[in-house]
């Protein structure tokens, strides 16, 4: 599930493969960038911001007279959403990550080939203008700007919103997706339909979300239980009708906003103000 930790991991893979390298060939397979040629550009770094991936580049600068000038900094932005991925291959290695028709961009360098599959919102813009795409985001749970007090403040600004929807709103805190939303709420014993204003300990919930993402940083198996064994990595997420690991009650699955949510009706008792389903 591409959530904040997955994007963080992906950024590190691209950084190790490309940072400092000069691009020898680029192939964009999206209409808005189809004629873009990054040959000769240098990859400065790869970074993540919540669920957004930022590949920062230097384009060789030229003065109006054609003389060399300071490099111009650009950012290739992409969003993984639910199904996007980047893979790095050695030159000549077979690209086996996804079907070829899902490829959206290929970046060749002397030491590696980076292939982006089913990427969304791809944009090439000056690095100085990155805030146009990510400036609205709340504090990044895995970023150097992480500020738990600011995340709590943003959540508390919308007391009537359900906590399940508020945790997914990237303007509040950047990096939580559906998996971590469900797991954090279970571990805190809070129903997804509880209004933010009725959540007893918002700072504790925010702190737990950050700890879970940080614990999974650097590995691809996402676990909230501490186990990395298949079928044992979550308490409620993806476990509809299976017994709760705490009380044995069947886990439920239901729509909440535009996403589904999983919860235990005993360990996470419904808030009295929950609207009627449907």
PDB file of N, CA, C and O in Angstrom, residues 15-41:
ATOM      1  N   UNK A  15      17.264   7.589  -4.968  1.00  0.00           N
ATOM      2  CA  UNK A  15      18.427   8.387  -4.593  1.00  0.00           C
ATOM      3  C   UNK A  15      19.700   7.554  -4.707  1.00  0.00           C
ATOM      4  O   UNK A  15      20.712   8.021  -5.259  1.00  0.00           O
ATOM      5  N   UNK A  16      19.662   6.325  -4.193  1.00  0.00           N
ATOM      6  CA  UNK A  16      20.846   5.471  -4.271  1.00  0.00           C
ATOM      7  C   UNK A  16      21.206   5.153  -5.718  1.00  0.00           C
ATOM      8  O   UNK A  16      22.385   5.047  -6.068  1.00  0.00           O
ATOM      9  N   UNK A  17      20.194   5.007  -6.564  1.00  0.00           N
ATOM     10  CA  UNK A  17      20.447   4.615  -7.954  1.00  0.00           C
ATOM     11  C   UNK A  17      20.902   5.777  -8.825  1.00  0.00           C
ATOM     12  O   UNK A  17      21.728   5.582  -9.738  1.00  0.00           O
ATOM     13  N   UNK A  18      20.396   6.994  -8.553  1.00  0.00           N
ATOM     14  CA  UNK A  18      20.579   8.079  -9.509  1.00  0.00           C
ATOM     15  C   UNK A  18      21.296   9.317  -8.984  1.00  0.00           C
ATOM     16  O   UNK A  18      21.781  10.110  -9.793  1.00  0.00           O
ATOM     17  N   UNK A  19      21.342   9.545  -7.692  1.00  0.00           N
ATOM     18  CA  UNK A  19      21.891  10.802  -7.176  1.00  0.00           C
ATOM     19  C   UNK A  19      23.314  11.019  -7.668  1.00  0.00           C
ATOM     20  O   UNK A  19      24.178  10.143  -7.551  1.00  0.00           O
ATOM     21  N   UNK A  20      23.542  12.179  -8.236  1.00  0.00           N
ATOM     22  CA  UNK A  20      24.855  12.526  -8.764  1.00  0.00           C
ATOM     23  C   UNK A  20      25.095  12.072 -10.188  1.00  0.00           C
ATOM     24  O   UNK A  20      26.114  12.436 -10.793  1.00  0.00           O
ATOM     25  N   UNK A  21      24.176  11.292 -10.753  1.00  0.00           N
ATOM     26  CA  UNK A  21      24.356  10.750 -12.099  1.00  0.00           C
ATOM     27  C   UNK A  21      23.791  11.696 -13.154  1.00  0.00           C
ATOM     28  O   UNK A  21      22.839  12.432 -12.908  1.00  0.00           O
ATOM     29  N   UNK A  22      24.391  11.638 -14.330  1.00  0.00           N
ATOM     30  CA  UNK A  22      23.898  12.414 -15.468  1.00  0.00           C
ATOM     31  C   UNK A  22      22.968  11.524 -16.290  1.00  0.00           C
ATOM     32  O   UNK A  22      23.304  10.378 -16.599  1.00  0.00           O
ATOM     33  N   UNK A  23      21.816  12.031 -16.616  1.00  0.00           N
ATOM     34  CA  UNK A  23      20.850  11.279 -17.411  1.00  0.00           C
ATOM     35  C   UNK A  23      21.329  11.228 -18.864  1.00  0.00           C
ATOM     36  O   UNK A  23      21.643  12.269 -19.461  1.00  0.00           O
ATOM     37  N   UNK A  24      21.404  10.027 -19.408  1.00  0.00           N
ATOM     38  CA  UNK A  24      21.846   9.859 -20.788  1.00  0.00           C
ATOM     39  C   UNK A  24      20.681   9.783 -21.772  1.00  0.00           C
ATOM     40  O   UNK A  24      20.837  10.078 -22.953  1.00  0.00           O
ATOM     41  N   UNK A  25      19.514   9.406 -21.256  1.00  0.00           N
ATOM     42  CA  UNK A  25      18.338   9.302 -22.121  1.00  0.00           C
ATOM     43  C   UNK A  25      17.092   9.296 -21.245  1.00  0.00           C
ATOM     44  O   UNK A  25      17.092   8.706 -20.166  1.00  0.00           O
ATOM     45  N   UNK A  26      16.038   9.968 -21.692  1.00  0.00           N
ATOM     46  CA  UNK A  26      14.758   9.926 -20.985  1.00  0.00           C
ATOM     47  C   UNK A  26      13.652   9.588 -21.969  1.00  0.00           C
ATOM     48  O   UNK A  26      13.733   9.923 -23.155  1.00  0.00           O
ATOM     49  N   UNK A  27      12.641   8.923 -21.465  1.00  0.00           N
ATOM     50  CA  UNK A  27      11.504   8.506 -22.303  1.00  0.00           C
ATOM     51  C   UNK A  27      10.232   8.699 -21.493  1.00  0.00           C
ATOM     52  O   UNK A  27       9.930   7.899 -20.604  1.00  0.00           O
ATOM     53  N   UNK A  28       9.487   9.768 -21.787  1.00  0.00           N
ATOM     54  CA  UNK A  28       8.229  10.039 -21.093  1.00  0.00           C
ATOM     55  C   UNK A  28       7.072   9.501 -21.924  1.00  0.00           C
ATOM     56  O   UNK A  28       7.000   9.742 -23.132  1.00  0.00           O
ATOM     57  N   UNK A  29       6.150   8.815 -21.265  1.00  0.00           N
ATOM     58  CA  UNK A  29       5.012   8.215 -21.944  1.00  0.00           C
ATOM     59  C   UNK A  29       3.695   8.752 -21.389  1.00  0.00           C
ATOM     60  O   UNK A  29       2.742   8.011 -21.167  1.00  0.00           O
ATOM     61  N   UNK A  30       3.690  10.050 -21.137  1.00  0.00           N
ATOM     62  CA  UNK A  30       2.483  10.764 -20.732  1.00  0.00           C
ATOM     63  C   UNK A  30       2.371  11.983 -21.646  1.00  0.00           C
ATOM     64  O   UNK A  30       3.390  12.601 -21.993  1.00  0.00           O
ATOM     65  N   UNK A  31       1.164  12.350 -22.062  1.00  0.00           N
ATOM     66  CA  UNK A  31       1.014  13.414 -23.069  1.00  0.00           C
ATOM     67  C   UNK A  31       1.684  14.727 -22.696  1.00  0.00           C
ATOM     68  O   UNK A  31       2.334  15.362 -23.534  1.00  0.00           O
ATOM     69  N   UNK A  32       1.548  15.161 -21.427  1.00  0.00           N
ATOM     70  CA  UNK A  32       2.044  16.477 -21.061  1.00  0.00           C
ATOM     71  C   UNK A  32       3.561  16.584 -21.069  1.00  0.00           C
ATOM     72  O   UNK A  32       4.119  17.688 -21.093  1.00  0.00           O
ATOM     73  N   UNK A  33       4.256  15.440 -21.051  1.00  0.00           N
ATOM     74  CA  UNK A  33       5.728  15.464 -21.036  1.00  0.00           C
ATOM     75  C   UNK A  33       6.324  14.667 -22.196  1.00  0.00           C
ATOM     76  O   UNK A  33       7.528  14.404 -22.204  1.00  0.00           O
ATOM     77  N   UNK A  34       5.513  14.322 -23.168  1.00  0.00           N
ATOM     78  CA  UNK A  34       5.948  13.411 -24.238  1.00  0.00           C
ATOM     79  C   UNK A  34       7.166  13.922 -24.996  1.00  0.00           C
ATOM     80  O   UNK A  34       7.994  13.133 -25.468  1.00  0.00           O
ATOM     81  N   UNK A  35       7.325  15.228 -25.154  1.00  0.00           N
ATOM     82  CA  UNK A  35       8.443  15.776 -25.924  1.00  0.00           C
ATOM     83  C   UNK A  35       9.603  16.227 -25.031  1.00  0.00           C
ATOM     84  O   UNK A  35      10.584  16.787 -25.529  1.00  0.00           O
ATOM     85  N   UNK A  36       9.512  15.989 -23.743  1.00  0.00           N
ATOM     86  CA  UNK A  36      10.558  16.416 -22.808  1.00  0.00           C
ATOM     87  C   UNK A  36      11.795  15.535 -22.931  1.00  0.00           C
ATOM     88  O   UNK A  36      11.693  14.310 -22.962  1.00  0.00           O
ATOM     89  N   UNK A  37      12.942  16.149 -22.988  1.00  0.00           N
ATOM     90  CA  UNK A  37      14.208  15.425 -23.089  1.00  0.00           C
ATOM     91  C   UNK A  37      15.117  15.878 -21.951  1.00  0.00           C
ATOM     92  O   UNK A  37      15.531  17.038 -21.895  1.00  0.00           O
ATOM     93  N   UNK A  38      15.422  14.964 -21.056  1.00  0.00           N
ATOM     94  CA  UNK A  38      16.275  15.284 -19.915  1.00  0.00           C
ATOM     95  C   UNK A  38      17.720  14.850 -20.128  1.00  0.00           C
ATOM     96  O   UNK A  38      18.516  14.864 -19.178  1.00  0.00           O
ATOM     97  N   UNK A  39      18.076  14.485 -21.323  1.00  0.00           N
ATOM     98  CA  UNK A  39      19.464  14.075 -21.595  1.00  0.00           C
ATOM     99  C   UNK A  39      20.430  15.189 -21.211  1.00  0.00           C
ATOM    100  O   UNK A  39      20.220  16.362 -21.560  1.00  0.00           O
ATOM    101  N   UNK A  40      21.468  14.833 -20.475  1.00  0.00           N
ATOM    102  CA  UNK A  40      22.451  15.813 -20.037  1.00  0.00           C
ATOM    103  C   UNK A  40      22.140  16.447 -18.700  1.00  0.00           C
ATOM    104  O   UNK A  40      22.988  17.149 -18.131  1.00  0.00           O
ATOM    105  N   UNK A  41      20.938  16.226 -18.181  1.00  0.00           N
ATOM    106  CA  UNK A  41      20.590  16.751 -16.869  1.00  0.00           C
ATOM    107  C   UNK A  41      21.198  15.862 -15.781  1.00  0.00           C
ATOM    108  O   UNK A  41      21.435  14.667 -15.995  1.00  0.00           O
TER     109      UNK A  41
END
